[in-house]
Amino acid sequence: AFKGVKEGQLLVKKYPPTEGSIGVDVFGAETRPKAGKDQTLIAGKNVQVSPDGTEFFAVTSGHVVMSGKSIRLDNILEHKGNVNYEIGNITFDGTVIIHGAVEEGFVVKATGDVFVESIARGFVESGGNIVVEKGIIGTPDTYVRAAGDITAKFVENANLFSEGNVLVAEALLHSTISARHNVVLREGKRSVVLGGIIRAGGSVEARTIGTDVATKTVIEVGYDPTVRSRIIGIEKDKLSLSIKRLM
């Protein structure tokens, strides 16, 4: 799995070459080893080396990249392919770029922005924006959460939580959407909200919202969904305390 390193973390410890140990060949004859050779390792971007040249440390948080004899640290993690069993979950302190899909059950967490081709029942959390080139197809348990905006072509059967805006080109289908600011669908030809619950602190904009013959569509605007969640939590706590007093 991809996992970033933290500032000050030891990345590489270099040991001096040894003379090797005497061995025995298939005929039982003694064989002399070849002496080890010292290997050159260069500290690249965001990497600091100790005075004796044996330890290499991270100057900042990021992703370790080995290129030839150089070791460097990038604050952008780029993966060409899907997030699946081949690489595992991704947890990274910085920006993540995925040229593929987050597959079912896999998790991507980043303190920066996340750019991904599609989300197929995966889970994504971002300390910045989340940009999905294609769409998000989830389950009632799938969540996508961003401290900034969430942008996608379409969303179906997923839970989105945004501290900014939710910007969708074509359709929001049977999903639960919470946006601190606005939910906007106005780029695509369809621009439809169908089914689910849409909550926005600002406004909800779309060409079509709900139908008479399909699943019920609920729109709530004008208040911060995160504040509403806190109020519900407080009310539940008050009710629980009241019941305990009565008992």
CSV table of N, CA and C in Angstrom, one decimal, residues 1-6 9 11 62-64 73 77 87-93 109:
chain,number,residue,atom,x,y,z
A,1,ALA,N,0.8,-1.2,0.0
A,1,ALA,CA,0.0,0.0,0.0
A,1,ALA,C,0.9,1.2,0.0
A,2,PHE,N,0.4,2.3,-0.6
A,2,PHE,CA,1.0,3.6,-0.5
A,2,PHE,C,0.8,4.2,0.9
A,3,LYS,N,1.9,4.6,1.5
A,3,LYS,CA,1.8,5.3,2.7
A,3,LYS,C,2.9,6.4,2.8
A,4,GLY,N,2.5,7.6,3.0
A,4,GLY,CA,3.5,8.7,3.1
A,4,GLY,C,4.4,8.7,4.3
A,5,VAL,N,5.5,9.4,4.3
A,5,VAL,CA,6.4,9.6,5.4
A,5,VAL,C,6.2,11.0,6.0
A,6,LYS,N,6.6,11.1,7.2
A,6,LYS,CA,6.5,12.4,8.0
A,6,LYS,C,7.8,13.1,8.0
A,9,GLN,N,11.4,11.9,9.5
A,9,GLN,CA,11.5,10.4,9.5
A,9,GLN,C,12.7,9.9,8.8
A,11,LEU,N,14.6,7.7,6.4
A,11,LEU,CA,14.2,7.1,5.1
A,11,LEU,C,15.1,5.9,4.8
A,62,GLY,N,5.8,13.6,2.7
A,62,GLY,CA,5.6,13.3,1.3
A,62,GLY,C,5.7,11.9,0.9
A,63,HIS,N,6.1,11.6,-0.3
A,63,HIS,CA,6.1,10.3,-0.9
A,63,HIS,C,7.6,10.0,-1.4
A,64,VAL,N,8.2,8.9,-1.0
A,64,VAL,CA,9.6,8.6,-1.3
A,64,VAL,C,9.7,8.1,-2.7
A,73,LEU,N,11.8,13.3,-2.1
A,73,LEU,CA,10.5,13.2,-1.5
A,73,LEU,C,9.6,14.2,-2.2
A,77,LEU,N,1.5,12.4,-4.8
A,77,LEU,CA,1.6,11.0,-5.0
A,77,LEU,C,0.8,10.7,-6.3
A,87,ILE,N,-2.3,-2.7,-4.9
A,87,ILE,CA,-1.5,-1.7,-4.2
A,87,ILE,C,-2.1,-1.5,-2.8
A,88,GLY,N,-3.4,-1.8,-2.6
A,88,GLY,CA,-4.0,-1.6,-1.2
A,88,GLY,C,-4.4,-0.2,-1.1
A,89,ASN,N,-4.8,0.2,0.1
A,89,ASN,CA,-5.3,1.5,0.4
A,89,ASN,C,-4.2,2.6,0.3
A,90,ILE,N,-4.6,3.8,0.2
A,90,ILE,CA,-3.6,4.9,0.1
A,90,ILE,C,-3.9,5.9,1.2
A,91,THR,N,-2.9,6.2,2.0
A,91,THR,CA,-2.9,7.3,3.0
A,91,THR,C,-1.7,8.2,2.8
A,92,PHE,N,-2.0,9.5,2.5
A,92,PHE,CA,-0.9,10.3,2.1
A,92,PHE,C,-1.1,11.7,2.6
A,93,ASP,N,0.0,12.3,3.1
A,93,ASP,CA,0.1,13.7,3.5
A,93,ASP,C,0.5,14.6,2.4
A,109,LYS,N,-7.1,8.3,1.5
A,109,LYS,CA,-7.1,9.5,2.4
A,109,LYS,C,-6.0,10.4,2.1
